[in-house]
Tab-separated table of C-alpha atoms in Angstrom:
chain	number	residue	atom	x	y	z
A	1	MET	CA	-3.086	-18.246	-9.108
A	2	LYS	CA	-3.276	-14.655	-8.359
A	3	LYS	CA	-1.926	-13.732	-4.873
A	4	LYS	CA	-3.387	-10.910	-3.221
A	5	ASP	CA	-0.668	-8.782	-1.632
A	6	PRO	CA	0.170	-10.120	1.923
A	7	ALA	CA	0.748	-6.853	3.412
A	8	ALA	CA	-2.853	-5.625	2.360
A	9	VAL	CA	-4.409	-8.530	3.589
A	10	VAL	CA	-2.605	-8.198	7.165
A	11	PHE	CA	-3.571	-4.512	7.202
A	12	SER	CA	-7.259	-5.138	6.475
A	13	ALA	CA	-7.525	-7.867	8.923
A	14	LEU	CA	-6.157	-5.751	11.623
A	15	SER	CA	-7.868	-2.535	10.781
A	16	ASP	CA	-11.190	-3.958	12.645
A	17	PRO	CA	-10.811	-3.050	16.298
A	18	THR	CA	-12.555	-6.077	17.328
A	19	ARG	CA	-10.209	-8.464	15.622
A	20	ARG	CA	-7.334	-6.513	17.452
A	21	GLU	CA	-8.966	-7.441	20.618
A	22	VAL	CA	-9.115	-10.812	19.527
A	23	MET	CA	-5.458	-10.880	18.892
A	24	VAL	CA	-4.742	-9.313	22.266
A	25	ALA	CA	-6.784	-11.973	24.002
A	26	LEU	CA	-4.924	-14.629	21.972
A	27	SER	CA	-1.555	-12.965	22.899
A	28	ARG	CA	-2.152	-13.717	26.400
A	29	GLY	CA	-2.037	-17.306	25.831
A	30	GLY	CA	-3.335	-20.053	23.722
A	31	PRO	CA	-4.712	-22.197	22.241
A	32	VAL	CA	-8.105	-20.748	23.305
A	33	SER	CA	-11.479	-21.687	21.853
A	34	ALA	CA	-13.897	-19.369	20.187
A	35	THR	CA	-16.271	-19.882	23.316
A	36	ARG	CA	-13.622	-18.700	25.553
A	37	LEU	CA	-12.672	-15.819	23.577
A	38	ALA	CA	-16.607	-15.034	23.486
A	39	GLU	CA	-16.418	-14.701	27.483
A	40	GLU	CA	-13.504	-12.381	27.403
A	41	ILE	CA	-14.891	-10.268	24.564
A	42	PRO	CA	-18.397	-8.755	24.657
A	43	ILE	CA	-19.767	-10.257	21.430
A	44	SER	CA	-21.356	-13.423	20.231
A	45	ARG	CA	-19.480	-16.682	19.703
A	46	GLN	CA	-20.697	-16.210	16.061
A	47	ALA	CA	-19.042	-12.940	15.507
A	48	ILE	CA	-15.752	-14.007	17.173
A	49	ALA	CA	-15.774	-17.388	14.827
A	50	LYS	CA	-16.343	-14.884	11.808
A	51	HIS	CA	-13.271	-12.323	13.158
A	52	LEU	CA	-11.196	-15.602	13.638
A	53	ASP	CA	-11.793	-16.816	10.103
A	54	ALA	CA	-10.519	-13.397	8.679
A	55	LEU	CA	-7.305	-13.558	11.169
A	56	GLN	CA	-6.723	-16.935	9.827
A	57	GLN	CA	-7.089	-16.112	6.220
A	58	ALA	CA	-4.253	-13.303	6.790
A	59	GLY	CA	-2.254	-16.030	8.521
A	60	LEU	CA	-2.397	-14.398	11.829
A	61	VAL	CA	-4.240	-17.149	13.732
A	62	SER	CA	-4.057	-20.831	13.159
A	63	SER	CA	-6.556	-23.502	14.389
A	64	GLU	CA	-6.386	-27.092	15.618
A	65	ARG	CA	-8.860	-29.632	16.426
A	66	VAL	CA	-8.611	-30.507	20.326
A	67	GLY	CA	-11.311	-33.068	20.964
A	68	ARG	CA	-14.683	-31.505	20.287
A	69	GLU	CA	-13.496	-28.120	20.062
A	70	THR	CA	-11.408	-25.990	17.546
A	71	LYS	CA	-8.637	-24.145	19.447
A	72	TYR	CA	-7.028	-20.957	18.016
A	73	SER	CA	-3.469	-19.668	18.508
A	74	LEU	CA	-1.756	-16.447	17.368
A	75	THR	CA	0.754	-16.697	14.658
A	76	PRO	CA	2.108	-13.153	14.406
A	77	GLU	CA	4.894	-13.586	11.642
A	78	PRO	CA	2.727	-11.816	8.971
A	79	MET	CA	2.812	-8.779	11.111
A	80	SER	CA	6.643	-8.569	10.514
A	81	ASP	CA	6.040	-8.406	6.751
A	82	ALA	CA	3.375	-5.661	7.229
A	83	LEU	CA	6.101	-3.860	9.258
A	84	ASP	CA	8.807	-4.386	6.937
A	85	TRP	CA	6.412	-2.947	4.067
A	86	MET	CA	5.753	0.330	6.227
A	87	THR	CA	9.755	0.642	6.802
A	88	GLU	CA	10.516	0.025	3.013
A	89	VAL	CA	7.683	2.700	1.715
A	90	GLY	CA	8.736	5.016	4.786
A	91	ALA	CA	12.170	5.013	3.470
A	92	GLU	CA	11.503	5.520	-0.377
A	93	TRP	CA	9.468	8.592	0.539
A	94	ASP	CA	12.147	10.302	2.841
A	95	LYS	CA	14.406	9.661	-0.240
A	96	ARG	CA	11.971	11.182	-2.630
A	97	MET	CA	11.185	14.280	-0.519
A	98	ALA	CA	14.854	14.671	-0.247
A	99	ARG	CA	15.456	14.765	-4.017
A	100	LEU	CA	12.390	16.979	-4.372
A	101	ARG	CA	14.083	19.306	-1.749
A	102	ASP	CA	17.386	19.280	-4.305
A	103	LEU	CA	15.112	20.002	-7.178
A	104	ILE	CA	13.277	22.917	-5.582
A	105	GLY	CA	15.993	24.195	-3.724
B	1	MET	CA	4.412	-11.996	19.917
B	2	ASP	CA	6.573	-9.255	21.518
B	3	ARG	CA	5.089	-6.666	19.369
B	4	VAL	CA	1.720	-7.517	20.355
B	5	HIS	CA	2.486	-7.008	23.813
B	6	ARG	CA	3.807	-3.860	23.411
B	7	GLY	CA	0.540	-2.973	21.403
B	8	ARG	CA	2.804	-2.168	18.318
B	9	PHE	CA	0.611	-3.743	15.855
B	10	ILE	CA	-1.998	-1.141	16.200
B	11	LYS	CA	0.248	1.390	14.525
B	12	LEU	CA	0.366	-1.182	11.555
B	13	THR	CA	-2.850	0.051	10.295
B	14	ASP	CA	-1.594	3.271	9.951
B	15	VAL	CA	-0.654	4.474	6.464
B	16	VAL	CA	2.764	5.754	5.765
B	17	GLU	CA	2.885	9.660	5.924
B	18	ARG	CA	5.382	12.261	4.878
B	19	THR	CA	4.792	16.097	4.921
B	20	GLN	CA	7.135	18.834	3.561
B	21	THR	CA	7.210	22.428	2.717
B	22	PHE	CA	8.852	23.518	-0.279
B	23	PRO	CA	9.566	27.144	-1.222
B	24	ALA	CA	7.619	27.377	-4.298
B	25	SER	CA	3.974	27.999	-5.434
B	26	ARG	CA	1.398	25.190	-5.571
B	27	ALA	CA	1.240	25.365	-9.665
B	28	GLN	CA	5.340	25.079	-9.665
B	29	MET	CA	5.173	22.115	-7.318
B	30	TRP	CA	2.458	20.472	-9.413
B	31	GLU	CA	4.729	20.793	-12.551
B	32	VAL	CA	7.779	19.134	-10.769
B	33	LEU	CA	5.211	16.216	-9.375
B	34	THR	CA	3.644	15.677	-12.791
B	35	ASP	CA	6.348	16.490	-15.274
B	36	PRO	CA	7.684	13.149	-16.526
B	37	SER	CA	11.437	14.067	-16.648
B	38	CYS	CA	11.011	15.934	-13.204
B	39	LEU	CA	9.234	12.820	-12.042
B	40	SER	CA	11.746	10.448	-13.023
B	41	GLN	CA	14.450	12.503	-11.067
B	42	TRP	CA	12.545	12.788	-7.912
B	43	PHE	CA	10.932	9.450	-8.016
B	44	GLY	CA	13.781	7.342	-8.291
B	45	MET	CA	12.587	5.515	-11.204
B	46	GLU	CA	12.273	6.442	-14.645
B	47	CYS	CA	8.677	7.321	-15.756
B	48	VAL	CA	8.080	5.592	-19.187
B	49	GLU	CA	4.243	6.493	-19.482
B	50	LEU	CA	2.067	9.229	-17.664
B	51	GLU	CA	-1.782	9.636	-18.422
B	52	LEU	CA	-2.677	12.345	-16.186
B	53	ARG	CA	-6.345	11.519	-16.082
B	54	PRO	CA	-8.523	9.391	-13.982
B	55	GLY	CA	-8.205	5.684	-15.257
B	56	GLY	CA	-4.742	6.594	-17.146
B	57	ARG	CA	-1.763	5.012	-16.094
B	58	PHE	CA	1.765	5.793	-14.912
B	59	VAL	CA	4.455	3.392	-15.799
B	60	PHE	CA	7.702	3.378	-14.147
B	61	ARG	CA	11.074	1.614	-15.191
B	62	ARG	CA	13.186	0.191	-12.574
B	63	ALA	CA	16.886	0.263	-12.816
B	64	ASP	CA	16.854	-3.366	-13.732
B	65	GLY	CA	14.661	-2.881	-16.599
B	66	ARG	CA	11.435	-4.191	-14.877
B	67	LEU	CA	8.101	-2.160	-15.430
B	68	ARG	CA	6.260	-1.040	-12.341
B	69	PRO	CA	2.800	0.202	-13.376
B	70	ALA	CA	0.028	2.462	-11.545
B	71	LEU	CA	-3.253	3.509	-12.349
B	72	VAL	CA	-4.319	7.085	-11.670
B	73	GLU	CA	-7.461	7.348	-9.466
B	74	GLU	CA	-7.609	11.073	-9.335
B	75	VAL	CA	-6.326	14.282	-10.755
B	76	ASP	CA	-7.246	17.801	-9.301
B	77	SER	CA	-4.790	19.862	-10.620
B	78	PRO	CA	-2.924	21.520	-8.917
B	79	LYS	CA	-4.159	20.152	-5.544
B	80	ARG	CA	-4.448	16.488	-5.547
B	81	LEU	CA	-3.065	13.422	-7.344
B	82	VAL	CA	-4.044	9.775	-6.431
B	83	PHE	CA	-2.637	6.737	-8.144
B	84	ARG	CA	-2.665	3.039	-7.247
B	85	TRP	CA	0.279	0.905	-7.882
B	86	LEU	CA	-0.959	-2.097	-9.304
B	87	PRO	CA	0.030	-5.424	-7.368
B	88	PHE	CA	2.447	-6.844	-9.829
B	89	GLU	CA	5.401	-5.960	-12.004
B	90	VAL	CA	6.158	-6.770	-15.796
B	91	GLY	CA	9.271	-8.157	-16.593
B	92	PRO	CA	10.963	-8.745	-19.991
B	93	GLU	CA	8.371	-10.221	-22.755
B	94	GLY	CA	5.366	-9.382	-20.783
B	95	THR	CA	6.211	-11.745	-17.750
B	96	THR	CA	4.543	-10.722	-14.477
B	97	ASP	CA	5.240	-11.005	-10.934
B	98	PRO	CA	3.329	-10.091	-7.834
B	99	SER	CA	4.507	-7.025	-5.992
B	100	PRO	CA	2.888	-4.763	-3.379
B	101	GLY	CA	-0.202	-3.008	-4.329
B	102	SER	CA	-0.975	0.449	-2.614
B	103	THR	CA	-2.399	3.568	-3.118
B	104	VAL	CA	-0.408	6.927	-2.871
B	105	GLU	CA	-2.060	10.167	-2.340
B	106	MET	CA	-0.236	13.433	-3.029
B	107	THR	CA	-1.893	16.651	-1.604
B	108	LEU	CA	-0.693	20.355	-2.256
B	109	MET	CA	-1.482	22.882	0.236
B	110	GLU	CA	-0.353	26.437	-0.482
B	111	SER	CA	0.144	29.347	1.953
B	112	ASP	CA	2.432	32.324	2.258
B	113	GLY	CA	4.207	31.486	-1.083
B	114	ALA	CA	5.264	28.205	0.109
B	115	THR	CA	3.647	24.720	-0.402
B	116	GLU	CA	3.107	21.918	1.742
B	117	LEU	CA	3.069	18.385	0.154
B	118	ILE	CA	1.465	15.599	2.198
B	119	VAL	CA	2.013	12.206	0.628
B	120	ARG	CA	0.062	9.030	1.884
B	121	GLU	CA	0.597	5.702	0.933
B	122	SER	CA	-1.455	2.876	2.263
B	123	PRO	CA	-1.716	-0.673	1.314
B	124	ALA	CA	-4.540	-1.148	-1.266
B	125	PRO	CA	-7.453	-3.781	-0.860
B	126	GLY	CA	-6.659	-6.492	-3.119
B	127	ALA	CA	-9.997	-6.800	-4.994
B	128	GLY	CA	-10.143	-3.614	-7.168
B	129	SER	CA	-6.388	-4.133	-8.247
B	130	GLU	CA	-6.955	-7.481	-9.470
B	131	SER	CA	-10.099	-6.502	-11.624
B	132	VAL	CA	-7.724	-4.340	-13.563
B	133	GLU	CA	-4.858	-6.681	-13.952
B	134	PRO	CA	-5.460	-8.686	-17.197
B	135	LEU	CA	-6.260	-5.394	-19.259
B	136	PHE	CA	-2.855	-3.861	-17.913
B	137	ILE	CA	-0.982	-7.058	-18.803
B	138	ASP	CA	-2.300	-7.375	-22.159
B	139	ARG	CA	-1.640	-3.367	-23.052
B	140	LEU	CA	1.987	-3.734	-21.262
B	141	ALA	CA	2.936	-6.947	-23.206
B	142	HIS	CA	2.275	-5.679	-26.514
B	143	ARG	CA	4.614	-2.765	-25.703
B	144	PRO	CA	7.428	-4.125	-23.688
B	145	HIS	CA	9.580	-1.019	-24.402
B	146	ALA	CA	6.862	1.550	-23.619
B	147	ARG	CA	7.305	5.139	-24.931
B	148	LEU	CA	6.977	8.345	-23.010
B	149	VAL	CA	3.181	9.657	-23.500
B	150	PHE	CA	3.230	13.413	-22.652
B	151	ARG	CA	-0.139	15.145	-21.489
B	152	ALA	CA	-2.020	16.633	-24.332
């Protein structure tokens, strides 16, 4: 019922440097298994799986069963929503600063 | 995908920040930032409620009549004001719709008779905002036409 702010979820998912590394690795091509990602990024497979889970919750990663493995791909669309948020909020503050200048002179 | 390759997504973790210097003292700036009628003018939305204390609330009314509530987190007159947009808006008859929640920090620094205003807005983590939601809906629903509340 309650909906978390999607931009906040994306920002929070991206706030971790390892998760950003995971995303960069996925952006080089996919779908990729957690085991293969663990070969590229120097942390355990379990840690990779945790980060993948967080990214998946933010809608930034999708998973599919391929045989006995789960493979992950990047789904970067939510990042444009987050970018839109930044653009809108930035434009609002530009207007507010301009009005403050008019008020204060 | 393109954005990832250019490394642009790393910038996404940045907060929105704006800095501007005004020819006024810090005390004057604080007045402009927190006086409800001044605030309504520069903010671009009518400030219909303002409780200037931690845990107090700000309520703005959009042009279409919808209410946008915020929770005051920090008041350090005349230096710093922090509030958090709640992740919903209140429509007629107390109906609510999700809206981006975020935290706004306004910091004032005075030097040589001029004052610098630094504004930072960052997406708020969902959990904290959600915990205050029912209380706000309840309080707002009983007063759909919120009145101005001035500081004591």
